[in-house]
Short mmCIF file of C-alpha atoms in Angstrom, two decimals:
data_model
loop_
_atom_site.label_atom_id
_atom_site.label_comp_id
_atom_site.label_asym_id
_atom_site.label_seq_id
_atom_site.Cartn_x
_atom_site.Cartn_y
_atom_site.Cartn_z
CA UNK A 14 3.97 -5.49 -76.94
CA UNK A 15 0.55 -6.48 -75.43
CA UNK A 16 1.03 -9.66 -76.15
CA UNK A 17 4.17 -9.85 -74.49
CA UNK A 18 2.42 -8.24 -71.32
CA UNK A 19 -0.59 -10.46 -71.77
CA UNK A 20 1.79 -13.51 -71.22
CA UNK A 21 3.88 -11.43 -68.43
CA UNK A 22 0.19 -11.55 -66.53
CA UNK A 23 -0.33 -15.21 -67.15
CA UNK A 24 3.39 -16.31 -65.96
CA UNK A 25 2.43 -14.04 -62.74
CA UNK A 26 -1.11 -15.89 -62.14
CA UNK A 27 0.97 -19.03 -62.49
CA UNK A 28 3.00 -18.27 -60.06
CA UNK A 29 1.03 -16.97 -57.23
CA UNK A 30 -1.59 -20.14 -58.33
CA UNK A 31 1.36 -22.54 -57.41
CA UNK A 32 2.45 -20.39 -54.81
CA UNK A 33 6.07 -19.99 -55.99
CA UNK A 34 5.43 -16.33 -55.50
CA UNK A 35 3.78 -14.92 -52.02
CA UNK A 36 5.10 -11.49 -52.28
CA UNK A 37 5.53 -8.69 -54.62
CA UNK A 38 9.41 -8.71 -54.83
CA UNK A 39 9.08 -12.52 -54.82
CA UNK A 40 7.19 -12.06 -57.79
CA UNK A 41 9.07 -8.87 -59.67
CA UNK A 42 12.51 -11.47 -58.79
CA UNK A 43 11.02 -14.23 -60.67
CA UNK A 44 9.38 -12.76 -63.62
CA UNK A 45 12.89 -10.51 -64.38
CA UNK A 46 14.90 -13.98 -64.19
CA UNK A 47 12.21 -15.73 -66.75
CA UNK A 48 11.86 -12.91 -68.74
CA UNK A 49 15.57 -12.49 -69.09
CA UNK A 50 16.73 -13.52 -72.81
CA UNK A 51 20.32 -12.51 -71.94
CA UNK A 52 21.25 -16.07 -70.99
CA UNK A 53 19.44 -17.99 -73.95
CA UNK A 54 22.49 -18.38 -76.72
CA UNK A 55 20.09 -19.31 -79.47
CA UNK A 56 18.05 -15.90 -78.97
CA UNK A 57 21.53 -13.95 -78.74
CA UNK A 58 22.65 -15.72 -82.05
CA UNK A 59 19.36 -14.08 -83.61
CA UNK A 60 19.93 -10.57 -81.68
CA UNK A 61 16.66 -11.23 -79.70
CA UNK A 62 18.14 -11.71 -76.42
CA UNK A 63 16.35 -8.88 -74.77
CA UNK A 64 12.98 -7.34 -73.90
CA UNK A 65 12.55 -3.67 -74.43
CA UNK A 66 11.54 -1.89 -70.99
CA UNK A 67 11.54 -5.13 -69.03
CA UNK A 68 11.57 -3.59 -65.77
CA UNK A 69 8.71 -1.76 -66.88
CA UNK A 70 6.79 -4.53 -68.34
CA UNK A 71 7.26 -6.30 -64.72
CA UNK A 72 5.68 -3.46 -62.84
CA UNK A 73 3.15 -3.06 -64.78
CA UNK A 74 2.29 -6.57 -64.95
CA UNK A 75 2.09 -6.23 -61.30
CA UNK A 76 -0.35 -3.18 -61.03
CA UNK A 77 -2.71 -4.97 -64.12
CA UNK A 78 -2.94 -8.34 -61.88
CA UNK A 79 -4.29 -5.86 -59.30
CA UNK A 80 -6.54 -3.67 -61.35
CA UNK A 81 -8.19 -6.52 -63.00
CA UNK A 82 -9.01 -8.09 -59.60
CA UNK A 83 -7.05 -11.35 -60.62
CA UNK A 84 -5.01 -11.09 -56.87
CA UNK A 85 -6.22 -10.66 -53.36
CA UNK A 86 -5.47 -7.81 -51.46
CA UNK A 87 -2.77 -8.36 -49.17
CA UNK A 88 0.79 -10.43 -48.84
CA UNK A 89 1.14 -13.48 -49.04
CA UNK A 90 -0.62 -13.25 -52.40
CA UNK A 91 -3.19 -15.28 -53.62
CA UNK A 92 -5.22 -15.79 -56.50
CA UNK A 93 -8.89 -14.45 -56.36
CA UNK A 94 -11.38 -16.27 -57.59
CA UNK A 95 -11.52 -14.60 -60.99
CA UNK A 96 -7.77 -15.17 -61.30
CA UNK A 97 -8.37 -18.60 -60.93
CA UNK A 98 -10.71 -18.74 -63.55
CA UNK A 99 -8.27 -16.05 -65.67
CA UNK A 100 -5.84 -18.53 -65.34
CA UNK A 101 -7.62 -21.90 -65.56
CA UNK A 102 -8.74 -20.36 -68.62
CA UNK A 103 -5.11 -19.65 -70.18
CA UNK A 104 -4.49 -23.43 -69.00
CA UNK A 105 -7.10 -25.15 -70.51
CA UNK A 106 -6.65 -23.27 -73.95
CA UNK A 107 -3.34 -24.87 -73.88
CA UNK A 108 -4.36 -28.35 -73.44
CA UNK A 109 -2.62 -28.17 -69.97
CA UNK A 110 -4.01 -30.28 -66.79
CA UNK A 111 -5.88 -28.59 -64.19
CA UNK A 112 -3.41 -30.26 -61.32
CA UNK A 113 -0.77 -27.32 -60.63
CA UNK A 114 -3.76 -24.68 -58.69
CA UNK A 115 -3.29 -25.09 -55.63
CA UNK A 116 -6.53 -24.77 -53.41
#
């Protein structure tokens, strides 16, 4: 389960960092539609087509970006700078480019 949460903190970085997401309901939307394994027929064919508490997972996902000083304060939301490095750090471990953060 942490790990799952761990990535539901990363996908949230990456989305205020590209600024897909500039409010908290902008951001609870989003991660419950890419979290959702409802619509994925492979995952239903293997009876893993859904993530135990996910409205919980969301919210706290939320409240850890917060606590762990990886957002800004107010709406819109923004990264801080040690979510930018939290999540430049996630990037480069997966190879990925630098390109998508915006400034």
């Amino acid at each position: 389960m942490e790990l799952q949460q761990d990535q539901m903190c990363d996908w949230m970085l990456y989305l205020v960092g590209r600024r897909s997401a500039l409010t908290k309901t902008d951001l609870s939307t989003q991660s419950h539609e890419a979290f959702d394994l409802s619509n994925n027929p492979m995952l239903k064919e293997l009876g893993v087509n859904k993530l135990q508490n996910l409205n919980e997972m969301v919210e706290k996902g939320i409240q850890t970006l917060y606590a762990r000083g990886w957002l800004n304060g107010a709406e819109p939301l923004s990264l801080s700078d040690t979510g930018k490095a939290r999540l430049e750090a996630q990037i480069y471990k997966k190879g990925q480019a630098r390109w998508w953060l915006q400034p």
